[in-house]
């Protein structure tokens, strides 16, 4: 047998690695032979230089050899011909063509490239090639770094859907609900080609490759895109058993990415995102992989405060609303035996115009030092100042939320955390704005209130004389003095929390700590793109900081970037909109018919941005023939998800209105969320069973959302903008807000009630019959958002 042709690589140890190959074509014939080879199973390499060569690896080719080839794409290699001096050539491309499966082809399987974005105005082109690879145009499947731009497009395409995977490439009712479902799917054989493409990209852009060292963000973007595609492959196994082997290979590559995301060019956020996706895909993983994914999730959170790094006395700041402050201090002294002392030597100075009352706890730190509580009255705009003082271990905040208005004010503070901090927020529905607190203090251990944090007045001068927040905070201090983990501290707090309706859910905690699965799952947004991490299929690492422009909120504007790249104030505003919906549903009996008491369980989360080219898929409800990609806001309800409610909702916004002020984002998102709840039967029954009842309910919700401290002319301007965008008649905001009465507030119906809805329709009948007639109209567009 003649000596083989070899590709000779330099090993890291200093020796040579020889890879036997077969020559398929040389010189002018190399390009044609390369194209032919792409239709033939095997590992093929195109070499460019003074004389080109097309070669195929001698079978069998190991996985390590394939990865080495892909890692050396665009680099030189020596080609050794028998009896000749080695010549240098550049590896132009590497193609791994899987063996064809021997089975009859289904009638609908792709015999040629399939256009996945056909008919979408402005959509970046994305094709599925016959071998299962993605491409931006029909032709040879891109591999290695060349596959990067294609995989990024594919990742964004994947992220637009929530309820379909590769078993259905075109979701139902995407644009033409009257047309039959399209049957195209990815086949098991094509999955092998897609795996090869993702594997080649990961090998070429790995965290420890030369490309990653010179272009760290670009390389991480490729890894992130490949990760998204692999996650989608894993999920497909739940719907199609034929994908079991492909899913196992895909999960192995995902675990390998987690293990390989190390070194100076690594991106910790990408590693964390990979772990989140593995956790989300746990039902599709093998039993061993599920356990490995669980252990990785546990590694993402700090299991306990860093006690060994907290020597000496522990100082905690208690920053409470002025009407809470005196009563809370009395509770610490009278109920929990704290004693008031003079400020110890070396005490930090209070903020300007503030005064500390210093309390010493009746228990000690693990090292026997005192625990001191520095209590002061605070406002939302100065309540976080102690986070910047390294002498404090933690901060306890207790105040009203004012329907989120105070949270918005507190989030504008520019305080930077100094030293370790544990933070506890006792207020109403603190989880709705946890994303903003976590963004301001990403290194803090945060405890957020789930429901309203209860208290009682009745002391001297009507002062507070009982506080759920104080009860739970004392347990937090005691747990820390016992060096307990966060899970143990949270369990302590559960034992003393007051009764809440959500308590029927096993494991309900009024204060959600850093170890609670809810935190890891749903209340983080690592790349700040306006999409909660658990539902962020693609962690885009090329985020643009876009500002809001309230005055131009309804003027469409090209953001200049892809929807998944929108960050900054624009994305933060979408987070506020989602958080507002969780408040609306908790504090309005208009939403009480949501299945499984969903209104109590924070089902709404930020779902990111979209446009005409990348519209959200799998969206139920809406008007017949509506163009999802042209609506200003869309809410997608997803049934049968994990969690007590059995449902989640993605709150999404059009990219061309990403600059809209957070105030208007909240209104547009709430309107679409309510209409789709009506459309899908999630909300129904009197008095919302008529067109006027539904439209009146939307108006009450909008009026409730506008109840925040601001100039009333400014608020009236927002109201007028919202009515115009939603095709409502000009109705007086004063008339509508007058139907949310003090009796509603006493019943925790801050965003409207069924009683208030009946009143609204009666008041309109008396004072504005023309407006009422428009609300009663059979025109389905009244009250619905205009296309932009």
PDB file of C-alpha atoms in Angstrom, residues 212-368:
ATOM      1  CA  UNK A 212     -11.113  34.306  21.346  1.00  0.00           C
ATOM      2  CA  UNK A 213      -7.944  35.952  22.597  1.00  0.00           C
ATOM      3  CA  UNK A 214      -7.936  38.486  19.776  1.00  0.00           C
ATOM      4  CA  UNK A 215     -11.734  38.911  19.403  1.00  0.00           C
ATOM      5  CA  UNK A 216     -13.221  37.927  22.768  1.00  0.00           C
ATOM      6  CA  UNK A 217     -16.729  39.352  22.278  1.00  0.00           C
ATOM      7  CA  UNK A 218     -17.122  38.095  18.718  1.00  0.00           C
ATOM      8  CA  UNK A 219     -15.987  34.626  19.763  1.00  0.00           C
ATOM      9  CA  UNK A 220     -18.332  34.588  22.764  1.00  0.00           C
ATOM     10  CA  UNK A 221     -21.198  35.679  20.513  1.00  0.00           C
ATOM     11  CA  UNK A 222     -20.593  32.623  18.316  1.00  0.00           C
ATOM     12  CA  UNK A 223     -20.466  30.334  21.338  1.00  0.00           C
ATOM     13  CA  UNK A 224     -23.671  31.855  22.665  1.00  0.00           C
ATOM     14  CA  UNK A 225     -25.472  31.391  19.344  1.00  0.00           C
ATOM     15  CA  UNK A 226     -24.333  27.767  19.045  1.00  0.00           C
ATOM     16  CA  UNK A 227     -25.498  27.196  22.620  1.00  0.00           C
ATOM     17  CA  UNK A 228     -28.992  28.448  21.761  1.00  0.00           C
ATOM     18  CA  UNK A 229     -29.271  26.095  18.803  1.00  0.00           C
ATOM     19  CA  UNK A 230     -28.047  23.154  20.894  1.00  0.00           C
ATOM     20  CA  UNK A 231     -30.595  23.940  23.595  1.00  0.00           C
ATOM     21  CA  UNK A 232     -33.359  23.895  20.968  1.00  0.00           C
ATOM     22  CA  UNK A 233     -32.129  20.490  19.772  1.00  0.00           C
ATOM     23  CA  UNK A 234     -32.278  19.135  23.314  1.00  0.00           C
ATOM     24  CA  UNK A 235     -35.823  20.421  23.772  1.00  0.00           C
ATOM     25  CA  UNK A 236     -36.960  18.700  20.560  1.00  0.00           C
ATOM     26  CA  UNK A 237     -36.372  15.291  22.148  1.00  0.00           C
ATOM     27  CA  UNK A 238     -39.429  15.865  24.347  1.00  0.00           C
ATOM     28  CA  UNK A 239     -41.620  16.041  21.253  1.00  0.00           C
ATOM     29  CA  UNK A 240     -39.833  13.614  18.941  1.00  0.00           C
ATOM     30  CA  UNK A 241     -38.095  10.486  20.342  1.00  0.00           C
ATOM     31  CA  UNK A 242     -36.073  10.282  17.131  1.00  0.00           C
ATOM     32  CA  UNK A 243     -33.997  13.161  18.513  1.00  0.00           C
ATOM     33  CA  UNK A 244     -32.889  11.276  21.627  1.00  0.00           C
ATOM     34  CA  UNK A 245     -29.362  10.594  20.371  1.00  0.00           C
ATOM     35  CA  UNK A 246     -29.014  14.099  18.933  1.00  0.00           C
ATOM     36  CA  UNK A 247     -30.219  15.598  22.223  1.00  0.00           C
ATOM     37  CA  UNK A 248     -27.629  13.627  24.177  1.00  0.00           C
ATOM     38  CA  UNK A 249     -24.871  14.843  21.861  1.00  0.00           C
ATOM     39  CA  UNK A 250     -26.173  18.419  22.079  1.00  0.00           C
ATOM     40  CA  UNK A 251     -26.290  18.359  25.881  1.00  0.00           C
ATOM     41  CA  UNK A 252     -22.742  16.959  25.952  1.00  0.00           C
ATOM     42  CA  UNK A 253     -21.581  19.948  23.905  1.00  0.00           C
ATOM     43  CA  UNK A 254     -23.446  22.298  26.252  1.00  0.00           C
ATOM     44  CA  UNK A 255     -21.773  20.753  29.299  1.00  0.00           C
ATOM     45  CA  UNK A 256     -18.430  20.987  27.487  1.00  0.00           C
ATOM     46  CA  UNK A 257     -19.026  24.701  26.912  1.00  0.00           C
ATOM     47  CA  UNK A 258     -19.658  25.183  30.635  1.00  0.00           C
ATOM     48  CA  UNK A 259     -16.438  23.342  31.486  1.00  0.00           C
ATOM     49  CA  UNK A 260     -14.426  25.181  28.829  1.00  0.00           C
ATOM     50  CA  UNK A 261     -15.609  28.705  29.667  1.00  0.00           C
ATOM     51  CA  UNK A 262     -12.435  29.487  31.584  1.00  0.00           C
ATOM     52  CA  UNK A 263      -9.388  31.675  31.133  1.00  0.00           C
ATOM     53  CA  UNK A 264      -8.904  35.373  30.366  1.00  0.00           C
ATOM     54  CA  UNK A 265     -11.151  35.295  27.282  1.00  0.00           C
ATOM     55  CA  UNK A 266     -14.026  33.517  29.013  1.00  0.00           C
ATOM     56  CA  UNK A 267     -17.368  35.237  29.661  1.00  0.00           C
ATOM     57  CA  UNK A 268     -18.795  34.230  33.054  1.00  0.00           C
ATOM     58  CA  UNK A 269     -22.275  35.393  32.039  1.00  0.00           C
ATOM     59  CA  UNK A 270     -22.217  32.937  29.126  1.00  0.00           C
ATOM     60  CA  UNK A 271     -21.251  30.078  31.430  1.00  0.00           C
ATOM     61  CA  UNK A 272     -24.112  31.016  33.745  1.00  0.00           C
ATOM     62  CA  UNK A 273     -26.490  31.220  30.791  1.00  0.00           C
ATOM     63  CA  UNK A 274     -25.479  27.754  29.602  1.00  0.00           C
ATOM     64  CA  UNK A 275     -26.240  26.415  33.059  1.00  0.00           C
ATOM     65  CA  UNK A 276     -29.632  28.151  33.022  1.00  0.00           C
ATOM     66  CA  UNK A 277     -30.499  26.594  29.673  1.00  0.00           C
ATOM     67  CA  UNK A 278     -29.436  23.149  30.882  1.00  0.00           C
ATOM     68  CA  UNK A 279     -31.642  23.646  33.919  1.00  0.00           C
ATOM     69  CA  UNK A 280     -34.574  24.711  31.753  1.00  0.00           C
ATOM     70  CA  UNK A 281     -34.051  21.678  29.493  1.00  0.00           C
ATOM     71  CA  UNK A 282     -33.802  19.279  32.447  1.00  0.00           C
ATOM     72  CA  UNK A 283     -36.927  17.259  31.439  1.00  0.00           C
ATOM     73  CA  UNK A 284     -35.220  16.392  28.145  1.00  0.00           C
ATOM     74  CA  UNK A 285     -31.895  15.384  29.748  1.00  0.00           C
ATOM     75  CA  UNK A 286     -30.826  11.945  30.874  1.00  0.00           C
ATOM     76  CA  UNK A 287     -31.057  11.255  34.616  1.00  0.00           C
ATOM     77  CA  UNK A 288     -27.308  11.715  35.102  1.00  0.00           C
ATOM     78  CA  UNK A 289     -27.290  14.947  33.126  1.00  0.00           C
ATOM     79  CA  UNK A 290     -30.246  16.276  35.106  1.00  0.00           C
ATOM     80  CA  UNK A 291     -28.345  15.798  38.355  1.00  0.00           C
ATOM     81  CA  UNK A 292     -25.252  17.431  36.874  1.00  0.00           C
ATOM     82  CA  UNK A 293     -27.367  20.385  35.729  1.00  0.00           C
ATOM     83  CA  UNK A 294     -28.810  20.748  39.248  1.00  0.00           C
ATOM     84  CA  UNK A 295     -25.360  20.826  40.788  1.00  0.00           C
ATOM     85  CA  UNK A 296     -24.266  23.474  38.294  1.00  0.00           C
ATOM     86  CA  UNK A 297     -27.310  25.623  39.100  1.00  0.00           C
ATOM     87  CA  UNK A 298     -26.436  25.450  42.783  1.00  0.00           C
ATOM     88  CA  UNK A 299     -22.966  26.719  41.938  1.00  0.00           C
ATOM     89  CA  UNK A 300     -24.402  29.946  40.504  1.00  0.00           C
ATOM     90  CA  UNK A 301     -25.611  31.307  43.806  1.00  0.00           C
ATOM     91  CA  UNK A 302     -23.806  32.109  47.013  1.00  0.00           C
ATOM     92  CA  UNK A 303     -25.057  29.399  49.376  1.00  0.00           C
ATOM     93  CA  UNK A 304     -24.312  31.441  52.477  1.00  0.00           C
ATOM     94  CA  UNK A 305     -22.960  34.854  53.430  1.00  0.00           C
ATOM     95  CA  UNK A 306     -19.127  34.922  53.510  1.00  0.00           C
ATOM     96  CA  UNK A 307     -18.946  34.658  57.295  1.00  0.00           C
ATOM     97  CA  UNK A 308     -15.177  34.278  57.449  1.00  0.00           C
ATOM     98  CA  UNK A 309     -14.814  37.624  55.672  1.00  0.00           C
ATOM     99  CA  UNK A 310     -17.058  39.427  58.172  1.00  0.00           C
ATOM    100  CA  UNK A 311     -14.979  39.874  61.331  1.00  0.00           C
ATOM    101  CA  UNK A 312     -15.695  42.260  64.192  1.00  0.00           C
ATOM    102  CA  UNK A 313     -19.050  43.883  65.051  1.00  0.00           C
ATOM    103  CA  UNK A 314     -21.762  43.620  62.426  1.00  0.00           C
ATOM    104  CA  UNK A 315     -23.482  46.871  61.477  1.00  0.00           C
ATOM    105  CA  UNK A 316     -26.844  46.835  59.741  1.00  0.00           C
ATOM    106  CA  UNK A 317     -28.711  49.895  58.510  1.00  0.00           C
ATOM    107  CA  UNK A 318     -32.502  50.054  58.857  1.00  0.00           C
ATOM    108  CA  UNK A 319     -33.859  52.622  56.405  1.00  0.00           C
ATOM    109  CA  UNK A 320     -37.609  52.950  56.834  1.00  0.00           C
ATOM    110  CA  UNK A 321     -40.325  55.280  55.662  1.00  0.00           C
ATOM    111  CA  UNK A 322     -40.796  58.136  58.082  1.00  0.00           C
ATOM    112  CA  UNK A 323     -44.209  56.874  59.231  1.00  0.00           C
ATOM    113  CA  UNK A 324     -42.709  53.411  59.919  1.00  0.00           C
ATOM    114  CA  UNK A 325     -39.471  54.430  61.631  1.00  0.00           C
ATOM    115  CA  UNK A 326     -40.461  55.159  65.234  1.00  0.00           C
ATOM    116  CA  UNK A 327     -42.858  52.238  65.498  1.00  0.00           C
ATOM    117  CA  UNK A 328     -40.296  49.788  64.143  1.00  0.00           C
ATOM    118  CA  UNK A 329     -37.652  50.926  66.595  1.00  0.00           C
ATOM    119  CA  UNK A 330     -40.148  50.352  69.416  1.00  0.00           C
ATOM    120  CA  UNK A 331     -40.857  46.827  68.147  1.00  0.00           C
ATOM    121  CA  UNK A 332     -37.147  45.944  68.194  1.00  0.00           C
ATOM    122  CA  UNK A 333     -36.863  47.239  71.754  1.00  0.00           C
ATOM    123  CA  UNK A 334     -40.159  46.068  73.264  1.00  0.00           C
ATOM    124  CA  UNK A 335     -40.623  42.729  71.511  1.00  0.00           C
ATOM    125  CA  UNK A 336     -37.118  41.572  70.674  1.00  0.00           C
ATOM    126  CA  UNK A 337     -35.108  43.023  73.589  1.00  0.00           C
ATOM    127  CA  UNK A 338     -32.801  45.183  71.505  1.00  0.00           C
ATOM    128  CA  UNK A 339     -31.442  48.029  73.606  1.00  0.00           C
ATOM    129  CA  UNK A 340     -30.779  51.553  72.446  1.00  0.00           C
ATOM    130  CA  UNK A 341     -27.163  52.693  72.927  1.00  0.00           C
ATOM    131  CA  UNK A 342     -24.982  55.652  72.162  1.00  0.00           C
ATOM    132  CA  UNK A 343     -23.295  55.429  68.775  1.00  0.00           C
ATOM    133  CA  UNK A 344     -20.138  53.316  69.343  1.00  0.00           C
ATOM    134  CA  UNK A 345     -16.763  54.822  68.604  1.00  0.00           C
ATOM    135  CA  UNK A 346     -15.965  54.664  64.884  1.00  0.00           C
ATOM    136  CA  UNK A 347     -19.634  54.604  63.865  1.00  0.00           C
ATOM    137  CA  UNK A 348     -20.394  55.769  60.329  1.00  0.00           C
ATOM    138  CA  UNK A 349     -21.917  59.190  59.922  1.00  0.00           C
ATOM    139  CA  UNK A 350     -25.575  59.275  58.862  1.00  0.00           C
ATOM    140  CA  UNK A 351     -26.566  60.756  55.499  1.00  0.00           C
ATOM    141  CA  UNK A 352     -27.206  64.463  55.284  1.00  0.00           C
ATOM    142  CA  UNK A 353     -30.214  65.630  57.305  1.00  0.00           C
ATOM    143  CA  UNK A 354     -30.607  62.139  58.865  1.00  0.00           C
ATOM    144  CA  UNK A 355     -30.032  60.832  62.391  1.00  0.00           C
ATOM    145  CA  UNK A 356     -29.251  57.284  63.493  1.00  0.00           C
ATOM    146  CA  UNK A 357     -30.787  55.584  66.479  1.00  0.00           C
ATOM    147  CA  UNK A 358     -28.397  52.737  67.325  1.00  0.00           C
ATOM    148  CA  UNK A 359     -29.792  49.474  68.701  1.00  0.00           C
ATOM    149  CA  UNK A 360     -27.754  46.528  69.981  1.00  0.00           C
ATOM    150  CA  UNK A 361     -29.121  43.030  69.467  1.00  0.00           C
ATOM    151  CA  UNK A 362     -29.509  40.588  72.398  1.00  0.00           C
ATOM    152  CA  UNK A 363     -27.413  38.036  70.476  1.00  0.00           C
ATOM    153  CA  UNK A 364     -23.843  38.037  69.142  1.00  0.00           C
ATOM    154  CA  UNK A 365     -21.963  37.258  65.954  1.00  0.00           C
ATOM    155  CA  UNK A 366     -20.245  33.852  65.625  1.00  0.00           C
ATOM    156  CA  UNK A 367     -17.040  35.462  66.904  1.00  0.00           C
ATOM    157  CA  UNK A 368     -18.794  36.937  69.946  1.00  0.00           C
TER     158      UNK A 368
END
